[in-house]
Coordinates of C-alpha atoms in Angstrom, one line a residue:
M18 CA -7.4 0.5 49.7
A19 CA -4.3 3.2 48.9
A20 CA -4.0 6.7 49.4
L21 CA -2.9 8.3 47.0
A22 CA -3.4 12.5 48.2
P23 CA -5.2 13.8 51.0
N24 CA -8.9 13.7 48.9
L25 CA -7.7 10.6 46.1
I26 CA -8.3 7.1 47.4
A27 CA -7.5 3.8 45.2
A28 CA -8.9 0.5 45.2
A29 CA -5.7 -1.1 44.1
F30 CA -6.5 -4.7 42.6
P31 CA -3.6 -7.8 41.8
L32 CA -7.2 -9.0 39.9
M33 CA -10.4 -7.3 39.8
K34 CA -12.1 -9.3 37.3
L35 CA -12.0 -12.3 39.7
M36 CA -15.1 -10.0 41.4
P37 CA -17.1 -10.4 38.3
A38 CA -16.0 -14.1 37.1
R39 CA -16.9 -15.5 40.6
Y40 CA -20.4 -13.2 40.6
I41 CA -21.1 -14.7 36.8
L42 CA -20.4 -18.2 38.0
D43 CA -21.7 -18.3 41.1
R44 CA -25.0 -17.4 39.6
A45 CA -24.5 -19.8 36.3
V46 CA -24.6 -22.4 38.9
A47 CA -27.0 -21.7 40.9
D48 CA -29.6 -21.4 38.4
G49 CA -28.7 -24.1 36.5
A50 CA -26.6 -23.1 33.4
L51 CA -23.6 -24.1 34.6
E52 CA -22.7 -28.2 35.7
A53 CA -20.0 -29.8 36.8
G54 CA -17.6 -30.6 33.8
M55 CA -19.2 -28.3 31.8
R56 CA -16.6 -26.0 29.5
I57 CA -16.4 -22.8 29.5
V58 CA -15.7 -20.2 26.9
E59 CA -15.6 -16.7 26.5
T60 CA -13.5 -13.7 24.8
T61 CA -11.3 -12.3 27.1
S62 CA -8.9 -9.5 26.0
G63 CA -6.1 -10.0 29.3
T64 CA -7.9 -10.6 32.9
F65 CA -10.9 -12.2 33.1
G66 CA -9.7 -15.0 31.0
M67 CA -7.1 -15.1 34.2
A68 CA -9.6 -15.0 36.7
L69 CA -11.8 -17.7 34.4
A70 CA -8.6 -19.7 34.2
L71 CA -7.9 -19.9 37.9
L72 CA -12.0 -20.2 39.2
S73 CA -12.0 -23.1 36.2
A74 CA -9.0 -24.8 37.8
A75 CA -10.1 -24.5 41.4
R76 CA -13.1 -25.6 40.2
G77 CA -12.8 -28.8 37.5
H78 CA -14.1 -27.1 34.5
R79 CA -12.5 -27.5 31.1
L80 CA -12.0 -23.7 29.5
T81 CA -11.4 -22.3 26.0
L82 CA -10.7 -18.8 25.4
V83 CA -10.7 -16.5 22.4
S84 CA -8.1 -14.3 21.9
A85 CA -5.7 -11.6 19.7
S86 CA -2.2 -12.4 18.7
S87 CA -2.3 -8.3 19.8
L88 CA -3.1 -8.7 23.0
V89 CA -1.4 -12.2 24.2
D90 CA 2.2 -11.9 25.3
A91 CA 4.3 -15.1 26.5
Q92 CA 3.7 -14.6 30.2
Y93 CA 0.5 -14.4 30.0
R94 CA 0.2 -17.1 28.2
A95 CA 2.4 -19.5 29.9
R96 CA 0.3 -18.7 32.6
L97 CA -2.8 -19.8 30.8
D98 CA -0.9 -22.6 29.7
G99 CA -0.4 -23.4 33.5
L100 CA -3.9 -23.6 34.8
G101 CA -4.9 -25.8 31.7
A102 CA -7.1 -23.5 29.6
Q103 CA -7.3 -23.8 25.5
M104 CA -6.2 -20.9 23.3
I105 CA -7.3 -19.5 20.5
I106 CA -5.7 -16.5 19.1
T107 CA -7.0 -14.9 16.0
E108 CA -4.8 -12.8 13.5
D109 CA -5.3 -9.0 14.3
R110 CA -3.0 -7.3 11.8
A111 CA -4.7 -4.3 12.5
G112 CA -4.1 -3.8 16.0
D113 CA -7.9 -3.2 17.0
G114 CA -8.5 -6.2 19.6
D115 CA -10.1 -8.3 16.5
Q116 CA -13.3 -8.4 18.8
P117 CA -15.5 -9.1 16.1
R118 CA -13.2 -12.1 14.5
R119 CA -13.1 -13.0 17.9
L120 CA -17.0 -13.6 18.5
Q121 CA -17.0 -15.5 15.4
R122 CA -15.0 -17.9 16.8
L123 CA -16.7 -18.0 19.4
E124 CA -20.2 -18.5 18.3
H125 CA -17.8 -21.4 15.9
I126 CA -17.4 -23.6 19.1
R127 CA -20.3 -23.0 21.1
R128 CA -22.3 -24.6 17.8
Q129 CA -19.6 -27.3 17.7
E130 CA -20.2 -27.8 21.8
P131 CA -24.0 -26.5 22.3
D132 CA -23.4 -27.5 26.1
C133 CA -20.5 -25.5 26.9
F134 CA -21.2 -22.0 29.2
W135 CA -20.2 -18.5 27.7
P136 CA -20.1 -15.8 30.9
R137 CA -20.7 -13.0 27.7
Q138 CA -19.0 -10.4 30.4
Y139 CA -19.7 -7.8 27.6
D140 CA -23.6 -8.2 28.4
N141 CA -24.1 -10.1 31.3
L142 CA -25.4 -7.9 33.9
G143 CA -24.1 -9.9 36.5
N144 CA -20.5 -8.6 35.8
S145 CA -22.0 -4.8 36.9
L146 CA -24.2 -6.5 39.6
A147 CA -20.6 -8.1 40.9
Y148 CA -19.3 -4.4 41.7
A149 CA -21.9 -4.2 44.9
R150 CA -19.2 -5.5 47.3
L151 CA -17.0 -2.8 46.0
A152 CA -19.1 0.2 46.3
E153 CA -19.9 -1.1 49.6
Q154 CA -16.1 -1.5 50.7
L155 CA -15.4 2.0 49.4
V156 CA -18.1 3.9 51.1
Q157 CA -17.2 1.3 54.5
T158 CA -13.2 2.8 53.9
V159 CA -13.9 6.7 52.9
G160 CA -17.4 7.3 53.9
E161 CA -19.3 10.1 51.7
I162 CA -17.6 9.5 48.0
D163 CA -18.0 12.9 45.4
C164 CA -16.3 11.8 42.2
L165 CA -15.3 7.9 41.2
V166 CA -13.1 7.8 38.1
G167 CA -12.4 4.0 36.4
C168 CA -11.6 2.5 33.3
V169 CA -14.1 0.7 30.6
G170 CA -13.3 -1.6 28.7
S171 CA -16.8 -4.2 30.0
G172 CA -18.2 -1.5 31.2
G173 CA -18.7 -3.7 33.8
S174 CA -16.6 -2.2 37.2
L175 CA -16.9 1.7 36.9
C176 CA -21.2 1.3 35.6
G177 CA -21.7 -1.5 38.9
T178 CA -19.8 0.6 41.1
G179 CA -21.5 4.4 39.7
M180 CA -24.3 2.9 39.9
F181 CA -24.4 1.7 43.4
L182 CA -22.5 4.3 44.9
R183 CA -25.1 6.7 42.9
E184 CA -27.8 5.1 45.3
V185 CA -26.4 6.1 47.9
F186 CA -24.5 9.6 46.9
P187 CA -26.8 11.3 44.5
H188 CA -24.6 14.1 43.4
L189 CA -21.2 11.6 42.3
I190 CA -19.3 12.5 39.2
V191 CA -18.7 9.5 37.3
I192 CA -15.4 9.9 35.1
A193 CA -14.6 6.9 32.7
V194 CA -11.0 6.6 31.2
D195 CA -10.6 5.8 27.6
T196 CA -8.0 5.2 25.1
H197 CA -7.2 7.1 21.9
R198 CA -8.8 5.0 18.5
S199 CA -11.7 3.0 20.8
I200 CA -15.5 3.1 20.1
L201 CA -16.5 2.6 23.3
F202 CA -17.3 6.7 23.6
G203 CA -17.5 7.6 19.7
Q204 CA -13.7 7.3 18.3
P205 CA -13.2 5.3 15.5
A206 CA -11.7 2.1 15.8
G207 CA -8.1 1.7 15.0
K208 CA -4.6 -0.2 16.6
R209 CA -4.1 0.8 20.2
L210 CA -0.6 0.4 22.1
L211 CA -2.7 1.0 25.6
R212 CA -4.6 -2.6 26.2
G213 CA -6.9 -3.6 29.1
L214 CA -9.5 -0.7 28.8
G215 CA -10.9 0.6 25.4
N216 CA -13.3 -1.6 22.6
S217 CA -13.9 -2.5 19.5
I218 CA -17.8 -3.6 19.9
L219 CA -20.1 -1.7 22.6
P220 CA -20.9 -3.7 25.3
G221 CA -24.7 -4.1 27.0
N222 CA -22.9 -3.3 30.1
L223 CA -21.4 0.7 29.3
R224 CA -24.1 2.7 30.6
H225 CA -23.3 6.2 29.0
D226 CA -25.9 7.9 30.9
L227 CA -23.9 7.2 33.8
I228 CA -21.1 9.1 32.2
D229 CA -20.2 12.3 33.8
E230 CA -17.4 13.0 31.6
V231 CA -14.6 10.9 29.5
H232 CA -10.4 10.9 29.3
W233 CA -9.0 9.5 26.5
V234 CA -5.5 9.2 28.0
G235 CA -2.4 7.3 25.6
A236 CA -0.2 4.8 26.2
Y237 CA 2.9 7.2 27.1
P238 CA 0.8 8.8 30.0
A239 CA -0.7 5.8 31.2
F240 CA 3.1 4.2 31.0
S241 CA 4.7 7.0 33.0
E242 CA 1.8 7.3 35.7
S243 CA 2.6 3.4 36.0
R244 CA 6.2 3.8 36.9
R245 CA 5.2 7.0 39.0
L246 CA 3.4 5.2 41.6
L247 CA 5.6 2.5 41.8
R248 CA 8.3 4.8 42.5
E249 CA 6.5 7.2 44.9
H250 CA 3.7 5.1 46.5
G251 CA 5.4 1.6 46.2
I252 CA 2.3 0.5 44.3
F253 CA 3.3 -2.3 41.3
Q254 CA -0.3 -2.0 39.4
G255 CA -0.1 -2.4 34.7
P256 CA -0.3 0.9 32.5
T257 CA -4.6 0.4 32.8
S258 CA -3.8 1.4 36.4
G259 CA -1.8 4.5 35.4
A260 CA -4.6 5.9 33.3
A261 CA -7.4 6.1 35.6
A262 CA -4.8 7.1 38.4
L263 CA -3.6 9.6 36.3
V264 CA -7.2 11.1 35.7
G265 CA -8.1 10.6 39.3
R266 CA -5.1 12.7 40.1
W267 CA -5.8 15.5 38.1
V268 CA -9.5 15.6 39.0
A269 CA -8.9 15.7 43.1
S270 CA -6.7 18.4 42.0
T271 CA -8.6 20.3 40.6
R272 CA -11.7 19.4 43.2
P273 CA -9.6 19.9 46.6
G274 CA -12.8 19.3 48.5
A275 CA -14.3 16.6 46.6
R276 CA -13.1 13.1 48.5
V277 CA -12.3 11.1 44.5
A278 CA -12.2 7.7 44.7
V279 CA -10.3 5.6 41.8
I280 CA -10.3 2.4 40.0
M281 CA -7.4 0.2 39.9
A282 CA -8.0 -3.0 38.0
D283 CA -4.6 -5.1 37.8
E284 CA -0.9 -5.5 39.5
G285 CA 1.8 -4.5 37.3
H286 CA 3.7 -8.0 36.8
R287 CA 2.3 -9.2 33.4
Y288 CA 4.1 -6.2 32.1
A289 CA 8.0 -6.1 33.9
E290 CA 9.4 -7.2 30.0
T291 CA 7.8 -4.0 28.7
V292 CA 6.3 -0.7 30.3
F293 CA 8.8 -1.5 33.9
D294 CA 11.7 -2.1 31.0
D295 CA 13.6 1.3 30.4
A296 CA 14.9 -0.5 27.2
W297 CA 11.8 -2.0 25.7
L298 CA 10.2 2.0 26.4
G299 CA 13.5 3.5 24.8
S300 CA 12.4 1.1 21.6
L301 CA 9.3 2.7 21.2
P302 CA 8.6 5.8 18.4
G303 CA 8.7 9.1 20.8
W304 CA 10.0 7.6 23.7
P305 CA 11.3 9.5 26.4
S306 CA 7.6 11.9 26.5
S307 CA 7.0 14.0 28.8
P308 CA 2.8 13.1 30.0
P309 CA 1.1 16.4 29.8
S310 CA 0.2 18.0 33.2
E311 CA -3.8 17.9 32.1
P312 CA -6.0 16.6 29.8
R313 CA -6.9 18.7 26.4
E314 CA -10.9 20.1 26.1
L315 CA -12.6 18.3 23.1
T316 CA -15.5 20.2 21.7
I317 CA -15.4 17.0 18.7
I318 CA -14.6 13.8 19.7
E319 CA -11.3 12.8 17.7
P320 CA -8.7 10.5 18.4
G321 CA -5.2 11.9 19.7
S322 CA -2.0 10.5 19.2
E323 CA 0.1 7.5 21.8
A324 CA 1.4 10.3 24.2
D325 CA -2.0 12.6 24.3
W326 CA -4.6 12.5 27.1
T327 CA -8.0 14.4 26.1
R328 CA -11.0 15.0 27.8
F329 CA -14.6 15.6 26.6
E330 CA -17.8 16.4 28.6
W331 CA -20.4 13.7 28.6
A332 CA -23.2 15.4 30.9
R333 CA -24.7 11.9 31.1
R334 CA -25.9 11.6 27.4
S335 CA -26.6 8.2 25.4
L336 CA -24.2 7.9 22.5
D337 CA -26.9 8.9 20.0
Q338 CA -27.2 12.3 21.9
I339 CA -23.8 12.8 21.3
V340 CA -23.9 12.1 17.8
H341 CA -26.7 14.9 17.1
D342 CA -25.7 17.5 20.0
V343 CA -22.2 17.7 18.7
S344 CA -21.5 20.0 15.3
G345 CA -20.3 18.8 12.7
N346 CA -19.0 14.9 11.2
E347 CA -15.9 15.1 12.9
G348 CA -17.9 14.5 16.5
R349 CA -19.3 11.3 14.5
P350 CA -18.0 8.0 15.5
H351 CA -17.3 6.0 11.9

């Protein structure tokens, strides 16, 4: 835990996805669904795959990960190769994560090897249940929590932690952080520069009815905040954590009497040659970019640019309710 402001505490992880990966595998072993030497298969955008690779290497499981070309960099691939994981990479020309095709490839593997184990990170309730431990740690460290901020990809960390904390603190405000052109909260799918959050499919672990407000953070504000965290706090976290910290800092400043907790899921080493490299950033169109000091309020759900940060009052409604309540076709998911 790290204090970012008098009323803002960060749960900063080197690899948060070890928590649900370990929980899911342990339950599978206990239930007889995962046996010694069995192959594990999963579709992953990064850190859950790394967590599975570490656990598979330690426990003697073969591992096959399906990902997209837009998600896999050389450093990440080298670490997985070193852990003995097999990688299957789909060509992601659209840059949206290519999730439907990845799931097709995974199903093909499962048909060829029916006895393999699929953790199903997007729909396995164990993903959410694993975060009871994080909720407990937050209560022990912070005490009463008024606002919880976290990024959403599979839905497990924010919805799981929020579900358990709200049992203790019914007044808890849960704030989701997504990125533009992710379909999780009704935007149309498209190319995304910011990775580690967002999705091009709707995961079963995402509980829209738990969410009070949604922030969409573009890559540039997230990159800037990651660098600020390192410069001002000595905290070396990736851009997903930067996006969450940016929103958490604004929430804490606008609610000075509230205790705010923010989940920061990944460390920065994978991004040393990108987000933390001036030359790489300088090659991006529109960089340097001054990050917004506050989000732009939306009345209809629409994607922004990579320099934008927007906010929408979700009010614990379902996705279908949002489509119905927001007037005009522009507010409808595409």
